[in-house]
Amino acid sequence: MTYTIKRTFAILFLAIFGSALLYNCEPDADSLGEQLFLGDAAQGKEIPFDLIGYNIDNLDSIQSDASKLTSAVLGAFDETQFGMQKASYLTQVRLPSYAPDFGTNAKVDSVVLVIKPTYASDSVTTTTNEDFVYKDATGDIAAKKVVNTYPINKYGKAKKTMTLKVHEVTQFLDGYSDKVSSKKEYDYDSSNELGSKVLDGNVNLVTITKDSDASSIYTSSAAGIRVKLDSAFFQNKIIAKKGQTELSDVSNFIRYFKGLRISVAENDGYLMNFGPNDLELVMYYKNDKTENGTTTRPQTTYTFAVGSGNTHIGSYAYNRAGTPYATAMTMINEGTGDRRLYTQGMGGASIGVKFSQSSIDSLKQMYKTNKAAIISAKIRIYTDKQDWTNKYYKPTSFTILQKVKDGTTTTSTFTTDLTAIAGSNNFSLYRGYDLDKNPSYYDFTVTRSLKDIVEDDTVTYDVYSKKYYRIDLGTFLQTSTGTLAGQQYSSRAYDRSRAVFIGSDASNANRIKVRVTYGTK
């Protein structure tokens, strides 16, 4: 299937998902079956039924190649429940055109890598230098420099300082369409650091104008982090290879200069998102220009291609030693459920949910005996108010899929609620409540899915026992035409959030349940 995925932060199709999160109020019934409420035709009642909620261990691995990275992640974060999570990023580098001519006596002045993380655009600090001096080939220019500073959107310890590191990749990064796991390690030259930058948690937007006429000398294309790279490396790697086979075509070049690896030195701090196709790699150099017998050396800008069309890879590392998460992954119980449920993006655990036989038997009996039609059914999960009491923001994006496991074969589809009644009034795939409180809770709509089991006599325990739901962090992605790209396409590969929920803990009033609203004539 050929499609173009939209930018990450315009992903959710509001008309389908109803993604606005509600606070401090109870959810309404779905429109499915709402006719039972019309007039005095029926009384709606709600009954909670226990569910089997369990952890799904994804072995800290997820597909993280360019086809999955609408956004990318950099940074590191260590906390008590999930342990340490560290994200590095690898990208190919290509020339804008091949067999380039850099002119006579070309010499690199500087090379800058620009990373553009997401930031709080409504929070800005402006500093102005009225006495700034800009230096170029003609000499010193009196100028004004204005710097707008914005805080990076961070997940983790926002006040921590981290150090970005850039190295050369020494192993071919596979083809653009090849699938790559986030756990795969690629060789890089750790002994030769191309550049580094201490992160202060902000990005800058710089404007420089002449004092003489207020004309623009320089304006940042976007707010970003500028990392100066080793000019001697690019002199030898690029300029010195003028006219040689290494720069002759794309195939030769990406095997000669295999790419860049961007990482952080620390193991604790925060995680930040950035657009992989928004990276910039710019080389500034001078060469001889002779006109009318006079030779000058003006500066030339050379911009490498590091955006779309290149292989991009998210590389994720974890240290779970001694954490509750690590213990939970060794005690998964799909039969009766787990007491605590852990979910995390970027290859972390998912949540599995099954209907218990006793709950289905009760609902089937109510339907058969009392003609109790299901009006609404929501899976409700609460965050753990003891173990998840931190100030990190609560998740706001989820996916839920229907799965069928038959022997060694597992199939996956969108839920029938999404495909059958998404256009109905008041429908939402999920909603979050009390996200500013402890605990918070989330409701996932499974009305049609449950009706299909309860109201169909042919659906026996042998049939529905093979079915389960899988809940993940992230959102479903869309094609360029606004339709869903497919159930396998989501933002989970770069979703930084995580949470601990109450599972099938019989002693806890907030244990996972399905809340069924039904009506009788």
PDB file of C-alpha atoms in Angstrom, residues 139-290:
ATOM      1  CA  GLY A 139      34.655  42.898   7.161  1.00  0.00           C
ATOM      2  CA  ASP A 140      32.732  43.894  10.298  1.00  0.00           C
ATOM      3  CA  ILE A 141      29.104  44.952   9.996  1.00  0.00           C
ATOM      4  CA  ALA A 142      27.318  46.861  12.765  1.00  0.00           C
ATOM      5  CA  ALA A 143      24.109  44.958  13.473  1.00  0.00           C
ATOM      6  CA  LYS A 144      21.361  44.064  15.916  1.00  0.00           C
ATOM      7  CA  LYS A 145      20.889  40.497  17.089  1.00  0.00           C
ATOM      8  CA  VAL A 146      17.528  39.354  18.466  1.00  0.00           C
ATOM      9  CA  VAL A 147      17.207  35.906  20.044  1.00  0.00           C
ATOM     10  CA  ASN A 148      13.805  34.425  20.889  1.00  0.00           C
ATOM     11  CA  THR A 149      14.144  31.510  23.312  1.00  0.00           C
ATOM     12  CA  TYR A 150      11.487  28.817  23.792  1.00  0.00           C
ATOM     13  CA  PRO A 151      11.411  25.853  26.218  1.00  0.00           C
ATOM     14  CA  ILE A 152      11.627  22.421  24.609  1.00  0.00           C
ATOM     15  CA  ASN A 153       8.661  20.107  25.165  1.00  0.00           C
ATOM     16  CA  LYS A 154      10.175  17.563  27.549  1.00  0.00           C
ATOM     17  CA  TYR A 155       9.106  14.286  29.094  1.00  0.00           C
ATOM     18  CA  GLY A 156      11.081  13.534  32.218  1.00  0.00           C
ATOM     19  CA  LYS A 157      13.270  15.668  34.442  1.00  0.00           C
ATOM     20  CA  ALA A 158      12.917  19.023  32.700  1.00  0.00           C
ATOM     21  CA  LYS A 159      15.619  20.784  34.728  1.00  0.00           C
ATOM     22  CA  LYS A 160      18.343  18.258  33.971  1.00  0.00           C
ATOM     23  CA  THR A 161      21.217  19.274  31.676  1.00  0.00           C
ATOM     24  CA  MET A 162      22.165  16.881  28.888  1.00  0.00           C
ATOM     25  CA  THR A 163      24.941  16.803  26.300  1.00  0.00           C
ATOM     26  CA  LEU A 164      24.231  15.990  22.661  1.00  0.00           C
ATOM     27  CA  LYS A 165      26.907  13.936  20.888  1.00  0.00           C
ATOM     28  CA  VAL A 166      27.345  13.427  17.133  1.00  0.00           C
ATOM     29  CA  HIS A 167      29.401  10.571  15.669  1.00  0.00           C
ATOM     30  CA  GLU A 168      29.986   9.062  12.257  1.00  0.00           C
ATOM     31  CA  VAL A 169      28.207   5.775  11.541  1.00  0.00           C
ATOM     32  CA  THR A 170      30.613   3.120  10.240  1.00  0.00           C
ATOM     33  CA  GLN A 171      28.064   0.458   9.243  1.00  0.00           C
ATOM     34  CA  PHE A 172      25.712   0.672   6.262  1.00  0.00           C
ATOM     35  CA  LEU A 173      22.257   1.685   7.501  1.00  0.00           C
ATOM     36  CA  ASP A 174      20.317  -0.699   5.237  1.00  0.00           C
ATOM     37  CA  GLY A 175      17.920   0.430   2.531  1.00  0.00           C
ATOM     38  CA  TYR A 176      15.240   3.084   2.933  1.00  0.00           C
ATOM     39  CA  SER A 177      12.428   0.499   2.755  1.00  0.00           C
ATOM     40  CA  ASP A 178      14.083  -2.096   5.023  1.00  0.00           C
ATOM     41  CA  LYS A 179      12.472  -2.863   8.359  1.00  0.00           C
ATOM     42  CA  VAL A 180      14.656  -2.098  11.368  1.00  0.00           C
ATOM     43  CA  SER A 181      14.172  -2.901  15.049  1.00  0.00           C
ATOM     44  CA  SER A 182      14.867  -0.294  17.715  1.00  0.00           C
ATOM     45  CA  LYS A 183      17.146  -2.836  19.437  1.00  0.00           C
ATOM     46  CA  LYS A 184      19.476  -3.249  16.465  1.00  0.00           C
ATOM     47  CA  GLU A 185      22.869  -1.694  17.119  1.00  0.00           C
ATOM     48  CA  TYR A 186      24.935  -0.111  14.355  1.00  0.00           C
ATOM     49  CA  ASP A 187      28.663   0.486  14.577  1.00  0.00           C
ATOM     50  CA  TYR A 188      29.919   4.036  14.916  1.00  0.00           C
ATOM     51  CA  ASP A 189      33.272   5.703  15.510  1.00  0.00           C
ATOM     52  CA  SER A 190      33.033   6.389  19.239  1.00  0.00           C
ATOM     53  CA  SER A 191      36.652   7.605  19.362  1.00  0.00           C
ATOM     54  CA  ASN A 192      36.019  10.453  16.946  1.00  0.00           C
ATOM     55  CA  GLU A 193      33.367  12.866  18.176  1.00  0.00           C
ATOM     56  CA  LEU A 194      32.229  15.134  15.348  1.00  0.00           C
ATOM     57  CA  GLY A 195      30.481  17.593  17.623  1.00  0.00           C
ATOM     58  CA  SER A 196      28.723  18.124  20.927  1.00  0.00           C
ATOM     59  CA  LYS A 197      26.319  20.584  22.499  1.00  0.00           C
ATOM     60  CA  VAL A 198      25.234  21.121  26.087  1.00  0.00           C
ATOM     61  CA  LEU A 199      21.445  21.363  26.139  1.00  0.00           C
ATOM     62  CA  ASP A 200      19.999  24.045  28.385  1.00  0.00           C
ATOM     63  CA  GLY A 201      16.443  22.862  27.707  1.00  0.00           C
ATOM     64  CA  ASN A 202      15.620  25.596  25.173  1.00  0.00           C
ATOM     65  CA  VAL A 203      15.672  26.322  21.460  1.00  0.00           C
ATOM     66  CA  ASN A 204      16.509  29.651  19.876  1.00  0.00           C
ATOM     67  CA  LEU A 205      15.231  31.631  16.916  1.00  0.00           C
ATOM     68  CA  VAL A 206      17.850  34.157  15.799  1.00  0.00           C
ATOM     69  CA  THR A 207      17.444  37.284  13.659  1.00  0.00           C
ATOM     70  CA  ILE A 208      20.335  39.598  12.682  1.00  0.00           C
ATOM     71  CA  THR A 209      19.740  42.905  10.882  1.00  0.00           C
ATOM     72  CA  LYS A 210      22.067  45.677   9.700  1.00  0.00           C
ATOM     73  CA  ASP A 211      22.122  48.895  11.689  1.00  0.00           C
ATOM     74  CA  SER A 212      22.515  50.944   8.499  1.00  0.00           C
ATOM     75  CA  ASP A 213      19.257  50.046   6.766  1.00  0.00           C
ATOM     76  CA  ALA A 214      17.636  47.344   8.981  1.00  0.00           C
ATOM     77  CA  SER A 215      17.975  44.820   6.154  1.00  0.00           C
ATOM     78  CA  SER A 216      18.226  41.155   7.114  1.00  0.00           C
ATOM     79  CA  ILE A 217      21.627  39.532   7.398  1.00  0.00           C
ATOM     80  CA  TYR A 218      20.509  36.247   8.910  1.00  0.00           C
ATOM     81  CA  THR A 219      17.267  34.666  10.112  1.00  0.00           C
ATOM     82  CA  SER A 220      16.926  31.140  11.486  1.00  0.00           C
ATOM     83  CA  SER A 221      14.665  28.997   9.339  1.00  0.00           C
ATOM     84  CA  ALA A 222      13.069  27.720  12.562  1.00  0.00           C
ATOM     85  CA  ALA A 223      13.777  27.539  16.267  1.00  0.00           C
ATOM     86  CA  GLY A 224      16.322  24.809  16.839  1.00  0.00           C
ATOM     87  CA  ILE A 225      19.465  23.450  18.437  1.00  0.00           C
ATOM     88  CA  ARG A 226      22.626  24.264  16.479  1.00  0.00           C
ATOM     89  CA  VAL A 227      25.484  21.787  16.913  1.00  0.00           C
ATOM     90  CA  LYS A 228      28.859  22.755  15.429  1.00  0.00           C
ATOM     91  CA  LEU A 229      30.606  19.810  13.773  1.00  0.00           C
ATOM     92  CA  ASP A 230      34.264  19.179  13.010  1.00  0.00           C
ATOM     93  CA  SER A 231      35.173  21.268   9.945  1.00  0.00           C
ATOM     94  CA  ALA A 232      38.393  19.255   9.329  1.00  0.00           C
ATOM     95  CA  PHE A 233      36.343  16.057   9.089  1.00  0.00           C
ATOM     96  CA  PHE A 234      34.160  17.528   6.332  1.00  0.00           C
ATOM     97  CA  GLN A 235      37.185  19.047   4.591  1.00  0.00           C
ATOM     98  CA  ASN A 236      38.719  15.585   4.280  1.00  0.00           C
ATOM     99  CA  LYS A 237      35.495  13.623   3.884  1.00  0.00           C
ATOM    100  CA  ILE A 238      33.783  15.865   1.312  1.00  0.00           C
ATOM    101  CA  ILE A 239      35.861  18.700  -0.150  1.00  0.00           C
ATOM    102  CA  ALA A 240      39.001  16.592  -0.643  1.00  0.00           C
ATOM    103  CA  LYS A 241      36.997  13.979  -2.582  1.00  0.00           C
ATOM    104  CA  LYS A 242      36.016  16.376  -5.352  1.00  0.00           C
ATOM    105  CA  GLY A 243      35.999  14.536  -8.702  1.00  0.00           C
ATOM    106  CA  GLN A 244      36.375  11.092  -7.122  1.00  0.00           C
ATOM    107  CA  THR A 245      34.013   8.119  -7.247  1.00  0.00           C
ATOM    108  CA  GLU A 246      32.905   8.534  -3.620  1.00  0.00           C
ATOM    109  CA  LEU A 247      30.879  11.610  -4.600  1.00  0.00           C
ATOM    110  CA  SER A 248      29.877  10.428  -8.060  1.00  0.00           C
ATOM    111  CA  ASP A 249      26.426   8.976  -7.277  1.00  0.00           C
ATOM    112  CA  VAL A 250      24.098   8.190  -4.393  1.00  0.00           C
ATOM    113  CA  SER A 251      24.943   4.487  -4.233  1.00  0.00           C
ATOM    114  CA  ASN A 252      28.644   5.160  -3.782  1.00  0.00           C
ATOM    115  CA  PHE A 253      28.122   8.050  -1.397  1.00  0.00           C
ATOM    116  CA  ILE A 254      25.864   6.364   1.189  1.00  0.00           C
ATOM    117  CA  ARG A 255      28.341   3.501   1.396  1.00  0.00           C
ATOM    118  CA  TYR A 256      31.264   5.898   1.730  1.00  0.00           C
ATOM    119  CA  PHE A 257      29.681   8.337   4.219  1.00  0.00           C
ATOM    120  CA  LYS A 258      27.282   5.967   5.979  1.00  0.00           C
ATOM    121  CA  GLY A 259      25.548   8.471   8.200  1.00  0.00           C
ATOM    122  CA  LEU A 260      25.397  10.263  11.534  1.00  0.00           C
ATOM    123  CA  ARG A 261      24.502   9.046  15.005  1.00  0.00           C
ATOM    124  CA  ILE A 262      23.002  11.600  17.423  1.00  0.00           C
ATOM    125  CA  SER A 263      22.770  10.676  21.097  1.00  0.00           C
ATOM    126  CA  VAL A 264      23.071  12.084  24.619  1.00  0.00           C
ATOM    127  CA  ALA A 265      25.935  11.351  26.988  1.00  0.00           C
ATOM    128  CA  GLU A 266      23.816  11.059  30.138  1.00  0.00           C
ATOM    129  CA  ASN A 267      21.508   8.222  31.244  1.00  0.00           C
ATOM    130  CA  ASP A 268      18.973  10.468  32.966  1.00  0.00           C
ATOM    131  CA  GLY A 269      17.263  13.677  31.979  1.00  0.00           C
ATOM    132  CA  TYR A 270      14.372  13.999  29.558  1.00  0.00           C
ATOM    133  CA  LEU A 271      13.084  12.826  26.193  1.00  0.00           C
ATOM    134  CA  MET A 272      12.290  15.245  23.371  1.00  0.00           C
ATOM    135  CA  ASN A 273      10.571  14.797  20.019  1.00  0.00           C
ATOM    136  CA  PHE A 274      11.762  16.286  16.742  1.00  0.00           C
ATOM    137  CA  GLY A 275      10.916  15.936  13.064  1.00  0.00           C
ATOM    138  CA  PRO A 276      13.489  13.699  11.327  1.00  0.00           C
ATOM    139  CA  ASN A 277      12.751  15.321   7.978  1.00  0.00           C
ATOM    140  CA  ASP A 278      13.339  18.763   9.509  1.00  0.00           C
ATOM    141  CA  LEU A 279      17.019  18.175  10.303  1.00  0.00           C
ATOM    142  CA  GLU A 280      19.491  20.498   8.597  1.00  0.00           C
ATOM    143  CA  LEU A 281      23.170  19.876   7.891  1.00  0.00           C
ATOM    144  CA  VAL A 282      24.898  22.943   6.444  1.00  0.00           C
ATOM    145  CA  MET A 283      28.541  23.331   5.414  1.00  0.00           C
ATOM    146  CA  TYR A 284      30.009  26.833   5.028  1.00  0.00           C
ATOM    147  CA  TYR A 285      33.148  27.086   2.896  1.00  0.00           C
ATOM    148  CA  LYS A 286      35.203  29.574   0.877  1.00  0.00           C
ATOM    149  CA  ASN A 287      36.855  29.192  -2.529  1.00  0.00           C
ATOM    150  CA  ASP A 288      38.726  31.422  -4.976  1.00  0.00           C
ATOM    151  CA  LYS A 289      36.667  33.671  -7.251  1.00  0.00           C
ATOM    152  CA  THR A 290      38.521  35.750  -9.853  1.00  0.00           C
TER     153      THR A 290
END
